[in-house]
Amino acid sequence: MSAPTLQRPAPDEADLQRHFDAVIAAEHRIEPRDWMPDGYRRTLIRQIAQHAHSEIIGMQPEGDWLLAAPSLRRKAILLAKVQDEAGHGMYLYSAAETLGADRADLTDKLIERKQKYSSIFNYPTLTYADVGVIGWLVDGAAICNQVPLCRSSYGPYARAMIRICKEESFHQRQGYELLMTMMRGTPEQRAMVQDAVDRWWWPSLMMFGPPDADSPNSAQSMAWGIKRHSNDELRQRYVDMSVPQAEVLGVTLPDPDLEYDPATGHHRFGAIDWDEFQRVLAGDGPANAERIRRRRAARDDNAWVVEAATAYASKHGS
Ligand SMILES: [Fe+2]
Ligand SMILES: [Fe+2]
């Protein structure tokens, strides 16, 4: 009888894949130390980087109003909100780093337009009502997109989303409260709110991405538990949520085809201009060039801070 072997053979790739599939099927989390297929890692890095870039670029349209906020209270709220978005970007870049990505490299890819960010942030903020509408609609759409991500199969991403979603709720409320205040104000203020709603409603519907039929990677992302609902499902949820909020606010959503369908319990809505979406995504929106120019300047002007912090960390071994 031979002595029992003390060494277990290294698992081969098929074993690892079986274990990964079992973890996903059981709705458990994949953690950074776990084996994962290359496609899963690549998809997550792309999605998390795009999400992080959106948080950071998303600071710009609202940041434009920090010095022009109409009161100290509004300035404090807006400052807190814009700082939250910076924090969201940081959590998300950290989550991407657990997958082996490098933060500086991701920033370079954003600036070189090799990675995307949400097309919504390529629209300008023309009046202070835009700050309210971004909170209500853009953060509202972000909440619809992000709440299911709290159950994403990748642990660090899911955990980052839990905190982010709590802060997004505050963002939506502050926007809605600002709009409520304006709607109780002068006719000019009410007109400003309606004008902002007219400009942001359709781009906010585009935040959920192309229709399911034109979203080829969605099925794989859903099978991997990265994504939990399809683009069209989330878009419908957002419309159903926003219509009663618009009624309470007293604004008209700019869609003559918007109509409640008692048979389905959902609101039907008009056709989205996907050509506009593709144009803005390809770089031809009203503010794309400005967004990237500022991000590039921020990276270059602050390079000395990164250098100093890196030198300090290496000296002190932290
Ligand atoms: Fe955010
Ligand atoms: Fe937000």
Coordinates of C-alpha atoms and ligand atoms in Angstrom, one line a residue:
M1 CA 0.0 0.0 0.0
S2 CA 1.5 3.3 -1.0
A3 CA 1.6 6.3 1.4
P4 CA -1.2 8.8 0.9
T5 CA 0.0 11.8 -1.2
L6 CA 0.1 15.0 0.8
Q7 CA 0.1 17.3 -2.3
R8 CA -3.2 18.0 -4.1
P9 CA -2.7 18.3 -7.8
A10 CA -3.2 21.9 -9.1
P11 CA -6.7 22.3 -10.5
D12 CA -6.8 22.5 -14.2
E13 CA -8.6 25.3 -16.1
A14 CA -11.8 23.2 -16.5
D15 CA -12.0 22.7 -12.7
L16 CA -11.5 26.4 -12.2
Q17 CA -14.2 27.2 -14.7
R18 CA -16.6 24.7 -13.1
H19 CA -16.0 26.3 -9.7
F20 CA -16.5 29.8 -11.1
D21 CA -19.8 28.7 -12.8
A22 CA -21.0 27.2 -9.5
V23 CA -20.3 30.4 -7.6
I24 CA -22.2 32.4 -10.2
A25 CA -25.1 29.9 -10.2
A26 CA -25.3 30.0 -6.4
E27 CA -25.4 33.9 -6.5
H28 CA -22.3 34.0 -4.4
R29 CA -19.6 36.7 -5.0
I30 CA -16.4 36.4 -7.0
E31 CA -13.6 38.1 -5.1
P32 CA -10.3 39.5 -6.4
R33 CA -8.2 36.4 -5.3
D34 CA -10.6 34.0 -7.2
W35 CA -9.9 32.6 -10.6
M36 CA -12.1 34.2 -13.2
P37 CA -12.4 33.9 -17.0
D38 CA -10.5 36.5 -19.0
G39 CA -13.7 37.7 -20.6
Y40 CA -15.3 38.3 -17.2
R41 CA -12.3 40.3 -16.0
R42 CA -12.1 42.3 -19.3
T43 CA -15.9 43.1 -19.2
L44 CA -15.7 44.2 -15.6
I45 CA -12.7 46.4 -16.1
R46 CA -14.4 48.0 -19.1
Q47 CA -17.7 48.5 -17.3
I48 CA -16.3 49.7 -14.0
A49 CA -13.8 52.1 -15.8
Q50 CA -16.7 53.5 -17.9
H51 CA -18.7 54.0 -14.7
A52 CA -15.8 55.7 -12.9
H53 CA -15.1 58.0 -15.8
S54 CA -18.8 59.0 -15.8
E55 CA -18.6 59.9 -12.1
I56 CA -15.5 62.1 -12.7
I57 CA -16.6 63.7 -15.9
G58 CA -20.1 64.1 -14.4
M59 CA -18.7 66.6 -11.9
Q60 CA -18.2 69.1 -14.7
P61 CA -21.7 70.2 -15.8
E62 CA -22.8 70.8 -12.2
G63 CA -19.4 72.1 -11.0
D64 CA -19.9 74.9 -13.5
W65 CA -22.6 76.3 -11.2
L66 CA -20.7 76.1 -7.9
L67 CA -19.7 79.8 -8.0
A68 CA -23.1 80.9 -9.2
A69 CA -25.3 79.0 -6.7
P70 CA -28.1 81.4 -5.6
S71 CA -27.6 81.0 -1.9
L72 CA -25.1 79.6 0.7
R73 CA -27.5 76.7 1.3
R74 CA -27.7 75.8 -2.4
K75 CA -23.9 76.1 -2.7
A76 CA -23.3 73.8 0.3
I77 CA -25.7 71.2 -1.1
L78 CA -24.2 71.4 -4.6
L79 CA -20.6 71.2 -3.2
A80 CA -21.5 68.1 -1.2
K81 CA -23.0 66.5 -4.2
V82 CA -20.2 67.2 -6.6
Q83 CA -17.7 65.9 -4.0
D84 CA -19.7 62.7 -3.6
E85 CA -19.3 62.2 -7.4
A86 CA -15.5 62.5 -7.0
G87 CA -15.7 59.9 -4.2
H88 CA -17.8 57.6 -6.4
G89 CA -15.1 57.8 -9.1
M90 CA -12.5 56.9 -6.5
Y91 CA -14.3 53.8 -5.1
L92 CA -14.8 52.6 -8.7
Y93 CA -11.2 53.1 -9.8
S94 CA -10.2 51.2 -6.7
A95 CA -12.6 48.4 -7.6
A96 CA -11.1 48.3 -11.1
E97 CA -7.6 48.1 -9.5
T98 CA -8.6 44.9 -7.7
L99 CA -8.9 43.4 -11.2
G100 CA -5.4 44.4 -12.2
A101 CA -6.2 47.6 -13.9
D102 CA -4.0 50.7 -13.4
R103 CA -5.8 54.0 -12.4
A104 CA -3.4 56.3 -14.3
D105 CA -3.7 54.1 -17.4
L106 CA -7.5 54.2 -17.2
T107 CA -7.4 58.0 -17.0
D108 CA -5.1 58.1 -20.0
K109 CA -7.5 55.9 -21.9
L110 CA -10.4 58.2 -21.1
I111 CA -8.4 61.3 -22.3
E112 CA -7.3 59.5 -25.4
R113 CA -11.0 58.5 -26.0
K114 CA -10.2 54.8 -25.9
Q115 CA -12.8 54.4 -23.1
K116 CA -16.2 55.9 -22.9
Y117 CA -18.3 57.7 -20.2
S118 CA -22.0 58.3 -20.1
S119 CA -23.2 60.4 -23.0
I120 CA -25.4 62.5 -20.8
F121 CA -22.5 64.5 -19.5
N122 CA -21.9 65.9 -23.0
Y123 CA -24.8 68.3 -22.6
P124 CA -24.3 71.7 -21.1
T125 CA -26.0 73.1 -18.0
L126 CA -27.6 76.4 -19.2
T127 CA -29.5 77.5 -16.1
Y128 CA -29.6 76.7 -12.4
A129 CA -32.8 74.6 -13.1
D130 CA -30.4 72.2 -14.9
V131 CA -28.8 71.4 -11.5
G132 CA -32.2 70.4 -10.2
V133 CA -33.1 68.4 -13.3
I134 CA -29.8 66.6 -13.3
G135 CA -30.4 65.6 -9.6
W136 CA -34.0 64.5 -10.3
L137 CA -33.6 62.8 -13.7
V138 CA -29.9 62.0 -14.3
D139 CA -29.3 60.8 -10.7
G140 CA -32.7 59.1 -10.8
A141 CA -31.7 57.2 -13.9
A142 CA -28.4 56.4 -12.3
I143 CA -30.3 54.9 -9.3
C144 CA -32.4 52.7 -11.6
N145 CA -29.2 51.5 -13.3
Q146 CA -27.2 51.1 -10.1
V147 CA -29.4 49.5 -7.5
P148 CA -29.3 46.1 -9.3
L149 CA -25.5 46.4 -9.4
C150 CA -25.5 46.1 -5.6
R151 CA -26.1 42.4 -6.4
S152 CA -23.5 42.2 -9.1
S153 CA -21.4 39.0 -9.0
Y154 CA -18.1 40.8 -8.5
G155 CA -17.7 41.5 -4.7
P156 CA -15.7 44.8 -4.8
Y157 CA -18.0 46.3 -7.4
A158 CA -21.2 45.3 -5.6
R159 CA -19.9 46.6 -2.3
A160 CA -18.9 50.0 -3.8
M161 CA -22.4 50.3 -5.3
I162 CA -24.1 50.0 -2.0
R163 CA -22.6 53.2 -0.6
I164 CA -22.8 54.9 -4.0
C165 CA -26.6 54.2 -4.2
K166 CA -27.2 55.7 -0.7
E167 CA -25.5 58.9 -1.9
E168 CA -27.4 58.9 -5.2
S169 CA -30.6 58.9 -3.3
F170 CA -29.6 62.2 -1.6
H171 CA -28.6 63.5 -5.0
Q172 CA -32.0 62.8 -6.4
R173 CA -33.8 64.3 -3.4
Q174 CA -31.8 67.5 -3.4
G175 CA -32.6 67.9 -7.1
Y176 CA -36.3 67.3 -6.7
E177 CA -36.5 69.6 -3.7
L178 CA -34.7 72.4 -5.7
L179 CA -37.2 72.0 -8.5
M180 CA -40.2 72.0 -6.1
T181 CA -38.9 75.3 -4.7
M182 CA -38.6 76.8 -8.1
M183 CA -42.0 75.5 -9.2
R184 CA -43.5 77.4 -6.2
G185 CA -41.7 80.5 -7.3
T186 CA -42.2 83.0 -10.2
P187 CA -43.6 82.2 -13.6
E188 CA -40.0 82.7 -14.9
Q189 CA -38.7 80.1 -12.5
R190 CA -41.4 77.6 -13.5
A191 CA -40.5 78.2 -17.2
M192 CA -36.8 77.6 -16.4
V193 CA -37.7 74.2 -14.9
Q194 CA -39.9 73.2 -17.8
D195 CA -37.1 74.3 -20.3
A196 CA -34.6 72.2 -18.4
V197 CA -36.9 69.2 -18.3
D198 CA -37.5 69.6 -22.1
R199 CA -33.7 69.4 -22.7
W200 CA -32.8 66.6 -20.3
W201 CA -35.7 64.1 -20.6
W202 CA -34.6 62.4 -23.8
P203 CA -30.9 62.3 -23.1
S204 CA -31.8 60.7 -19.7
L205 CA -33.7 57.9 -21.5
M206 CA -30.5 57.3 -23.5
M207 CA -28.5 56.7 -20.3
F208 CA -29.8 53.1 -20.2
G209 CA -27.9 52.3 -23.4
P210 CA -29.1 51.0 -26.8
P211 CA -32.3 48.9 -27.1
D212 CA -31.8 45.3 -26.1
A213 CA -31.8 44.1 -29.8
D214 CA -28.7 46.3 -30.4
S215 CA -26.9 45.5 -27.2
P216 CA -24.9 42.4 -28.1
N217 CA -22.8 42.1 -24.9
S218 CA -25.8 42.3 -22.6
A219 CA -26.7 38.6 -22.7
Q220 CA -23.2 37.5 -21.6
S221 CA -23.1 40.2 -18.9
M222 CA -26.4 38.9 -17.5
A223 CA -25.2 35.3 -17.6
W224 CA -22.2 36.3 -15.6
G225 CA -24.4 38.1 -13.0
I226 CA -22.6 41.5 -13.8
K227 CA -25.9 42.9 -15.1
R228 CA -29.2 42.0 -13.6
H229 CA -31.8 43.6 -16.0
S230 CA -31.8 44.5 -19.6
N231 CA -31.4 48.1 -20.9
D232 CA -35.1 48.2 -22.0
E233 CA -36.4 46.8 -18.7
L234 CA -34.5 49.5 -16.7
R235 CA -35.6 52.2 -19.0
Q236 CA -39.2 51.2 -18.6
R237 CA -38.8 51.2 -14.8
Y238 CA -37.3 54.7 -15.0
V239 CA -40.2 56.0 -17.1
D240 CA -42.8 54.5 -14.8
M241 CA -41.0 56.0 -11.8
S242 CA -40.6 59.5 -13.4
V243 CA -44.1 60.1 -14.7
P244 CA -45.9 60.4 -11.4
Q245 CA -43.0 62.5 -10.0
A246 CA -43.4 64.9 -13.0
E247 CA -47.1 65.2 -12.2
V248 CA -46.5 66.1 -8.6
L249 CA -43.9 68.6 -9.7
G250 CA -46.3 70.1 -12.3
V251 CA -44.0 69.8 -15.3
T252 CA -44.8 68.2 -18.7
L253 CA -42.5 65.5 -20.0
P254 CA -41.7 66.4 -23.7
D255 CA -43.2 63.3 -25.3
P256 CA -46.7 63.5 -26.9
D257 CA -46.7 59.7 -27.1
L258 CA -46.3 59.1 -23.4
E259 CA -49.3 57.2 -22.2
Y260 CA -50.3 54.8 -19.4
D261 CA -51.2 51.4 -20.7
P262 CA -53.6 49.7 -18.2
A263 CA -53.1 46.4 -19.9
T264 CA -49.4 46.2 -19.0
G265 CA -49.4 48.6 -16.1
H266 CA -46.5 50.5 -17.8
H267 CA -46.2 53.8 -19.6
R268 CA -45.7 53.6 -23.4
F269 CA -43.3 56.3 -24.7
G270 CA -42.2 57.7 -28.0
A271 CA -39.2 56.8 -30.2
I272 CA -35.8 57.7 -28.9
D273 CA -33.5 59.5 -31.3
W274 CA -30.7 56.8 -31.4
D275 CA -28.9 58.8 -34.1
E276 CA -28.4 61.6 -31.6
F277 CA -27.2 59.1 -29.1
Q278 CA -24.6 57.6 -31.5
R279 CA -23.5 61.1 -32.5
V280 CA -22.9 62.2 -29.0
L281 CA -21.2 58.9 -28.0
A282 CA -18.9 59.3 -31.0
G283 CA -17.7 62.6 -29.7
D284 CA -20.0 65.1 -31.5
G285 CA -22.1 66.2 -28.6
P286 CA -22.3 69.9 -27.5
A287 CA -19.7 69.6 -24.8
N288 CA -17.5 66.5 -25.6
A289 CA -14.4 68.4 -26.5
E290 CA -14.7 70.7 -23.5
R291 CA -15.1 67.8 -21.1
I292 CA -12.0 66.0 -22.3
R293 CA -10.0 69.2 -22.5
R294 CA -10.7 70.0 -18.9
R295 CA -9.9 66.4 -17.8
R296 CA -6.6 66.5 -19.6
A297 CA -5.7 69.8 -18.0
A298 CA -6.6 68.4 -14.6
R299 CA -4.3 65.4 -15.1
D300 CA -1.4 67.5 -16.5
D301 CA -1.7 70.4 -14.1
N302 CA -1.9 68.1 -11.0
A303 CA 0.9 65.7 -12.1
W304 CA 3.2 67.2 -9.5
V305 CA 0.8 66.2 -6.7
V306 CA 0.8 62.6 -7.9
E307 CA 4.6 62.6 -8.1
A308 CA 5.0 64.1 -4.7
A309 CA 2.5 61.7 -3.1
T310 CA 4.2 58.7 -4.8
A311 CA 7.6 59.8 -3.6
Y312 CA 6.3 60.3 -0.1
A313 CA 4.6 56.9 -0.1
S314 CA 7.8 55.1 -1.3
K315 CA 9.9 56.8 1.4
H316 CA 7.5 55.9 4.2
G317 CA 6.8 52.4 2.9
S318 CA 3.0 52.9 2.8
Ligands
FE1 FE -22.4 59.3 -8.6
FE2 FE -25.0 61.4 -8.2

